[in-house]
mmCIF file of C-alpha atoms in Angstrom:
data_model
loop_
_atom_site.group_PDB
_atom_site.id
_atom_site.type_symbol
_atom_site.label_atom_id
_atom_site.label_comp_id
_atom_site.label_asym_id
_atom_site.label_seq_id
_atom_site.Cartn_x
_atom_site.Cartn_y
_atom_site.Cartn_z
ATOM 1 C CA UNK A 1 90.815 172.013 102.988
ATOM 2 C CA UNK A 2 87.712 171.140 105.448
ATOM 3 C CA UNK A 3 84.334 171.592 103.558
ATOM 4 C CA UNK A 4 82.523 174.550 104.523
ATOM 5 C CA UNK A 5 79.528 174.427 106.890
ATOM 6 C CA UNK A 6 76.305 172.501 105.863
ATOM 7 C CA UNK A 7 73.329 174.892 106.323
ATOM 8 C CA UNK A 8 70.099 173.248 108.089
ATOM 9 C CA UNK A 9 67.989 174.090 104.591
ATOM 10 C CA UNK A 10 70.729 172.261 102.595
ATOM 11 C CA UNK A 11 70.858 168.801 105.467
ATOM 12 C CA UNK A 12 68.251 166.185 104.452
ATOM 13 C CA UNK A 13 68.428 164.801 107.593
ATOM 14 C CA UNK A 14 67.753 167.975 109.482
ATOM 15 C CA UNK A 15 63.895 168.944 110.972
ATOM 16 C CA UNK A 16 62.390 171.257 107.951
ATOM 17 C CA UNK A 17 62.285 174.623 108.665
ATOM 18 C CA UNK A 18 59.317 176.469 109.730
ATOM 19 C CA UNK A 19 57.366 179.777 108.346
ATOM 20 C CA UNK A 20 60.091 182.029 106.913
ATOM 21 C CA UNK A 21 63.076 180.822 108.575
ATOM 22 C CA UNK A 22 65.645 179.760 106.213
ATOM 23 C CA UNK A 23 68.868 180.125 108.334
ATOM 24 C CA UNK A 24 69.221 179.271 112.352
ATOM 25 C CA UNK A 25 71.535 180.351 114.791
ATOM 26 C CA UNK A 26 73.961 177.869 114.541
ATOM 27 C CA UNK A 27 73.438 178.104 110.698
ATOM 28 C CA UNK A 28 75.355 181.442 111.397
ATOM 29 C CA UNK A 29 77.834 180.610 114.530
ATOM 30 C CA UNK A 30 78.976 177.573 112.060
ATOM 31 C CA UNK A 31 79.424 180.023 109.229
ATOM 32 C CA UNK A 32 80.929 182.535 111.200
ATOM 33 C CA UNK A 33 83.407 180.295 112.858
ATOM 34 C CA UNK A 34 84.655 179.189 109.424
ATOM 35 C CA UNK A 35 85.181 182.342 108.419
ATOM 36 C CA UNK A 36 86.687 183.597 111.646
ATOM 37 C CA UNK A 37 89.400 180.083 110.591
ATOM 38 C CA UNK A 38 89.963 180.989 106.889
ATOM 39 C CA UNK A 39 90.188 184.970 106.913
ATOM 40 C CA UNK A 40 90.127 185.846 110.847
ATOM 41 C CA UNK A 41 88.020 188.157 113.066
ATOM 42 C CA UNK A 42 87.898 191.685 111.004
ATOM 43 C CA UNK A 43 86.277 189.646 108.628
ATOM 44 C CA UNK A 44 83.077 188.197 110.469
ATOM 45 C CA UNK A 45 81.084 191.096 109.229
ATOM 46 C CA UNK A 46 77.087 190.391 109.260
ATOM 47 C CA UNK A 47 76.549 191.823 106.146
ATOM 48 C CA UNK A 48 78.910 188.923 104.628
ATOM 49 C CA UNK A 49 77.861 186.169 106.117
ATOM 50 C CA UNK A 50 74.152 187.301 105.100
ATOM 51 C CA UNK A 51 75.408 186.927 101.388
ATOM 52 C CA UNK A 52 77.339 184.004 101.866
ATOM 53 C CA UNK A 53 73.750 181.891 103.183
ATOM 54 C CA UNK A 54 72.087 183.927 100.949
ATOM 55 C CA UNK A 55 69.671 185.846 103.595
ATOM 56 C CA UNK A 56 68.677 189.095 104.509
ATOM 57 C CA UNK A 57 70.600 190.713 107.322
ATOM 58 C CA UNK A 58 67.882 191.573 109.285
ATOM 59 C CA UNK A 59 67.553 187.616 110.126
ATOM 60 C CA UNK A 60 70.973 187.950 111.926
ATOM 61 C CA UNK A 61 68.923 189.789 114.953
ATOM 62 C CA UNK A 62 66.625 187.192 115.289
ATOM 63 C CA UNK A 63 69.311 185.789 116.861
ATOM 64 C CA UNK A 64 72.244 187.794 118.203
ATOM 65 C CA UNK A 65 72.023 191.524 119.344
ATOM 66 C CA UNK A 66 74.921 192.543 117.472
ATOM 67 C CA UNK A 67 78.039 191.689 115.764
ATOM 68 C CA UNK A 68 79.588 191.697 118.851
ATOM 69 C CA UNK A 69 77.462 189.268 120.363
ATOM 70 C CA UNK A 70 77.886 187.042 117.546
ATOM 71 C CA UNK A 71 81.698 186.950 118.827
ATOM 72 C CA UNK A 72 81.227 186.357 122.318
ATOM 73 C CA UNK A 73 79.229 183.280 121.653
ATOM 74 C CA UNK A 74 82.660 182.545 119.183
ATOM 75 C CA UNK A 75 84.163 182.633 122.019
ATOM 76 C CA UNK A 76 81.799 180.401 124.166
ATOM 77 C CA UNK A 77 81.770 177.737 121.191
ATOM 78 C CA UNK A 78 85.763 177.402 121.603
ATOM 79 C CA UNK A 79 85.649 177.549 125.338
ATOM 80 C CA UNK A 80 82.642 174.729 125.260
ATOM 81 C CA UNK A 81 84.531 172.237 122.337
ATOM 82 C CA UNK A 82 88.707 172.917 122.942
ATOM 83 C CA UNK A 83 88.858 173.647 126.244
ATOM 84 C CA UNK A 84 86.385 171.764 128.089
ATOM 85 C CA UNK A 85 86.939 168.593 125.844
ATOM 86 C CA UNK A 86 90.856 168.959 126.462
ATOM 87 C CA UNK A 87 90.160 168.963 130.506
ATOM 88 C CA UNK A 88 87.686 166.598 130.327
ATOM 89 C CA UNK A 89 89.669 163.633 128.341
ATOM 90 C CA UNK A 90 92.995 164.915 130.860
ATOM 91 C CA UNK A 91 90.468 163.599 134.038
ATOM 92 C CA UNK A 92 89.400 160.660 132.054
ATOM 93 C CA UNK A 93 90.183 157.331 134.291
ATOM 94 C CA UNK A 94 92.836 155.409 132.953
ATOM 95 C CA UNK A 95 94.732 152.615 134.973
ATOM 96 C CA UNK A 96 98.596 154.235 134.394
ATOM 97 C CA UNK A 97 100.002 157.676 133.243
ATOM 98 C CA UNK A 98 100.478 156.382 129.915
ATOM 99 C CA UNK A 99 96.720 155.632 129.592
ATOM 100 C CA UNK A 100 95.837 158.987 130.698
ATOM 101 C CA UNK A 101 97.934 160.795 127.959
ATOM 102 C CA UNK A 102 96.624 158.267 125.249
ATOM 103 C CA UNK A 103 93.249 160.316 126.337
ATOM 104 C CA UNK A 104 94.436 162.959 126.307
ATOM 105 C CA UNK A 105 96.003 162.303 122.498
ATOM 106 C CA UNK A 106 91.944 161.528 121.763
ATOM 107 C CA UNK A 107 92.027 165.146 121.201
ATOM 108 C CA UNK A 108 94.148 165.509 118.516
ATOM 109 C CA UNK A 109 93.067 162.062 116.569
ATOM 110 C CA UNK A 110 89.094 163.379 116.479
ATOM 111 C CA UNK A 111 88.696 166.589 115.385
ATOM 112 C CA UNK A 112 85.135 167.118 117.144
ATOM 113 C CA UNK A 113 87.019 166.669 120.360
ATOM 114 C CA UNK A 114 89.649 169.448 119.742
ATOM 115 C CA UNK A 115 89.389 171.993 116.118
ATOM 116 C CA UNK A 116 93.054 172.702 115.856
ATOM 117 C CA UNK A 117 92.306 175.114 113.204
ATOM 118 C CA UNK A 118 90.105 177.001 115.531
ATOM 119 C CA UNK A 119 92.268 177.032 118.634
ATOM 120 C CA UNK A 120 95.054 178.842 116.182
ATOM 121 C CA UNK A 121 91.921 181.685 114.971
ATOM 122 C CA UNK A 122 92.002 182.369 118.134
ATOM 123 C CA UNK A 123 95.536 182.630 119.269
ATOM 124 C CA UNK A 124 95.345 185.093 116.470
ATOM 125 C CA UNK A 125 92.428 187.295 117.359
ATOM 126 C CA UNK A 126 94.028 187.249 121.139
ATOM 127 C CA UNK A 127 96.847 189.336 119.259
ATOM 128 C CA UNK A 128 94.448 191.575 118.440
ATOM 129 C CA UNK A 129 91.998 191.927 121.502
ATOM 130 C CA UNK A 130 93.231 192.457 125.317
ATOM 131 C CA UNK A 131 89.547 190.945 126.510
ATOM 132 C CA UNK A 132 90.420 187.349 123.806
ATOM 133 C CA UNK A 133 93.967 187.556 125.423
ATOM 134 C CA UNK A 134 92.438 187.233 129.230
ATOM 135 C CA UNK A 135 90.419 184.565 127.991
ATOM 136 C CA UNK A 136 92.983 182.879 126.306
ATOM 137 C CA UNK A 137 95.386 182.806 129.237
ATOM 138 C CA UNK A 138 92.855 181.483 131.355
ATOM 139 C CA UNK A 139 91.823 178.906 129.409
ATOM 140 C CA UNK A 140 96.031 178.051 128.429
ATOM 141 C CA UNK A 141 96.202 178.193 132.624
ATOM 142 C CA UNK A 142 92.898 175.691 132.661
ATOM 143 C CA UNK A 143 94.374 173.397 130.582
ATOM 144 C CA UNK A 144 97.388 173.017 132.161
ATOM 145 C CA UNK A 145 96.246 172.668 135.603
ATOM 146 C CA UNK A 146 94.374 169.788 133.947
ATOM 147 C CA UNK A 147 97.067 167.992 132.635
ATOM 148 C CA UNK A 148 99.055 168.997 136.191
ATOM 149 C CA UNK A 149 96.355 167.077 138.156
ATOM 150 C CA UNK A 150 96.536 164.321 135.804
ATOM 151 C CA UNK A 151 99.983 163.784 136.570
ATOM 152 C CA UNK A 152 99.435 164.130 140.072
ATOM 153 C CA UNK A 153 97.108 161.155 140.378
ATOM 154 C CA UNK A 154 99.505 158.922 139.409
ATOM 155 C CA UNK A 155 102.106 159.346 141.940
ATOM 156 C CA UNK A 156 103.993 162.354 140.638
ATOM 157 C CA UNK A 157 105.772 165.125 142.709
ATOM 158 C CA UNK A 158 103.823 168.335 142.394
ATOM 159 C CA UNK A 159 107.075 170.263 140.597
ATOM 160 C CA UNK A 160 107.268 167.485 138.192
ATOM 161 C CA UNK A 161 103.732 167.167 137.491
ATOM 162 C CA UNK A 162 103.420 171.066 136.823
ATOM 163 C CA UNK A 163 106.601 170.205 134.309
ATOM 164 C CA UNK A 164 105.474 167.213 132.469
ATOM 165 C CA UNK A 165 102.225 169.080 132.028
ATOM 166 C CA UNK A 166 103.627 172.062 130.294
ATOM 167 C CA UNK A 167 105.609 169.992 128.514
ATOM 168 C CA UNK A 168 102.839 168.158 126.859
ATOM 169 C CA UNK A 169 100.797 170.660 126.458
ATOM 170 C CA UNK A 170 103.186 173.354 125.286
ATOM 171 C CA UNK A 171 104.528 170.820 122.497
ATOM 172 C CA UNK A 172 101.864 169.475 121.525
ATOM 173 C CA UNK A 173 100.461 173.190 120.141
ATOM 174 C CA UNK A 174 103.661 173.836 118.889
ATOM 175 C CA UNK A 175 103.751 170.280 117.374
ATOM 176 C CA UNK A 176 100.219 171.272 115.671
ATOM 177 C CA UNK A 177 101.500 174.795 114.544
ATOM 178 C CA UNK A 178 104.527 173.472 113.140
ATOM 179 C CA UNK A 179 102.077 171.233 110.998
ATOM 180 C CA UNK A 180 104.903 168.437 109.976
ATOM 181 C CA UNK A 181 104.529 166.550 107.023
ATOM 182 C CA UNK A 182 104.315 163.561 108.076
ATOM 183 C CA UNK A 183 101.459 160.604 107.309
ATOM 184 C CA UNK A 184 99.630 159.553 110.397
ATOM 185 C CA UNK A 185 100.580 156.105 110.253
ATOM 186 C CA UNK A 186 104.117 157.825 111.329
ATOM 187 C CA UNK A 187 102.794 159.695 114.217
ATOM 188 C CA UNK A 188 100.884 156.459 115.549
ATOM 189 C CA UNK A 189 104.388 154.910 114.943
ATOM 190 C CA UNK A 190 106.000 157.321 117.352
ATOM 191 C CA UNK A 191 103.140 157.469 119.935
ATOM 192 C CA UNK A 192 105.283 154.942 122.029
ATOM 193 C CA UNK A 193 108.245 157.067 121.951
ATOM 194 C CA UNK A 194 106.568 160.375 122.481
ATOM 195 C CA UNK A 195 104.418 158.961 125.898
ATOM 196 C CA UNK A 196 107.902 157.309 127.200
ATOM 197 C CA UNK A 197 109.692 161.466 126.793
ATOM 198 C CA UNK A 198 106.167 162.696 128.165
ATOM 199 C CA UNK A 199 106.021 160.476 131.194
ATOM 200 C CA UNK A 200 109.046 158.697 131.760
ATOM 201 C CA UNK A 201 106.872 155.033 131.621
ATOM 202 C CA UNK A 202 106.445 152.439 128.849
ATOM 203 C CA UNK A 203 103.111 152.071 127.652
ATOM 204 C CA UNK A 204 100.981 148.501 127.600
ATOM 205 C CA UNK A 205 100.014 146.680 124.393
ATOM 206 C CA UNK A 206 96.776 146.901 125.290
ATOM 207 C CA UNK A 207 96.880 150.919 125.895
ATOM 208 C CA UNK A 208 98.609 151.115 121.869
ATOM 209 C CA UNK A 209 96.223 148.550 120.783
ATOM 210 C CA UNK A 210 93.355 150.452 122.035
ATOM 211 C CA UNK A 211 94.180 153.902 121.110
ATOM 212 C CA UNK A 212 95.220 152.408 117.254
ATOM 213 C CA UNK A 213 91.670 151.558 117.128
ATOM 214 C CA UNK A 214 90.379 154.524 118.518
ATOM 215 C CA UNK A 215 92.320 156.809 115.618
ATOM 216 C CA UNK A 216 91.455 154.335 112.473
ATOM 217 C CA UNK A 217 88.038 156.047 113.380
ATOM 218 C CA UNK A 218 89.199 159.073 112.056
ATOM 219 C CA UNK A 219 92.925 158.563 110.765
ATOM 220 C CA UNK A 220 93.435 157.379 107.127
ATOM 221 C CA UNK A 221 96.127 154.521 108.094
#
């Protein structure tokens, strides 16, 4: 289970607060998004999250106008990590198509990139909310067109770009819901295999070589 969120008052590292300020704003978008992960939407309630930090509620509207406020900018957080990270590794330069899905795959080996748990929170709240649901398909429709694109630069016909990029995409959130049990040391073990079904190519040494380094950042191999 992921720790919860460090408050600014409890970092050492962090500025000291100033005057009678003991929680900021992202003090309670990080608290609320945990939340919003563990429990889901109905239960981002202000009046909770004041006694979880252990501050008045009246400090929430130093910051937000509302509650529902406080969810848009939710939804702005997700848009901002998960869906701009995802299109932004997928036009990434990379010499073949293999290298290009090997940044795309940065995603799911650092968590900062891409919050898996969060993407699902969401998925969840979209069944819930016709306004989370638009969003949601147009970010789903973003991200593919990203990953289309990609496949497109390297030489692929626009039908089976489209394809392979719903393909990848498609599995790889099923792949994350399904949540195998299986060590990482397996998954960088298949990584070959999967970009060969993905793309039809053989990756380089040096493309394995250099992603394996990139994941013993945050992989326990």
């Amino acid at each position: 289970m992921p720790p919860k969120p460090l408050l600014h008052r409890d970092d050492p590292s962090a500025e000291p607060l100033v005057g009678n300020v003991k929680v900021t704003r992202e003090d309670w978008l990080n608290v609320a998004m945990d939340v919003l992960i563990s429990d889901g939407v109905e239960q981002v309630k202000v009046l909770a999250l004041a006694e979880r930090m252990n501050v008045s509620r009246s400090s929430f509207y130093w910051y937000f106008k509302s509650r529902q406020d406080l969810l848009d900018a939710l939804l702005k957080t997700w848009e901002q990590t998960n869906t701009a990270a995802m299109v932004a590794r997928a036009e990434a330069p990379a010499e073949a198509i293999t290298g290009a899905v090997l940044n795309v795959f940065h995603c799911i080996a650092n968590p900062a990139l891409f919050n898996t748990a969060l993407d699902f929170a969401v998925r969840d709240w979209a069944r819930r909310s016709g306004k989370v649901r638009s969003l949601l398909d147009r970010s789903d429709a973003r991200r593919v067109e990203a990953f289309t694109q990609m496949f497109l630069r390297y030489g692929f016909g626009a039908l089976e770009a489209m394809t392979r990029a719903k393909v990848l995409y498609y599995m790889q959130l099923g792949y994350d819901m399904a949540e195998p049990n299986e060590s990482h040391a397996h998954r960088l073990e298949m990584t070959p295999q999967y970009l060969k079904v993905f793309t039809g190519c053989e990756p380089s040494a040096t493309e394995l070589e250099e992603f394996t380094a990139f994941t013993k950042k945050y992989w326990d191999l």
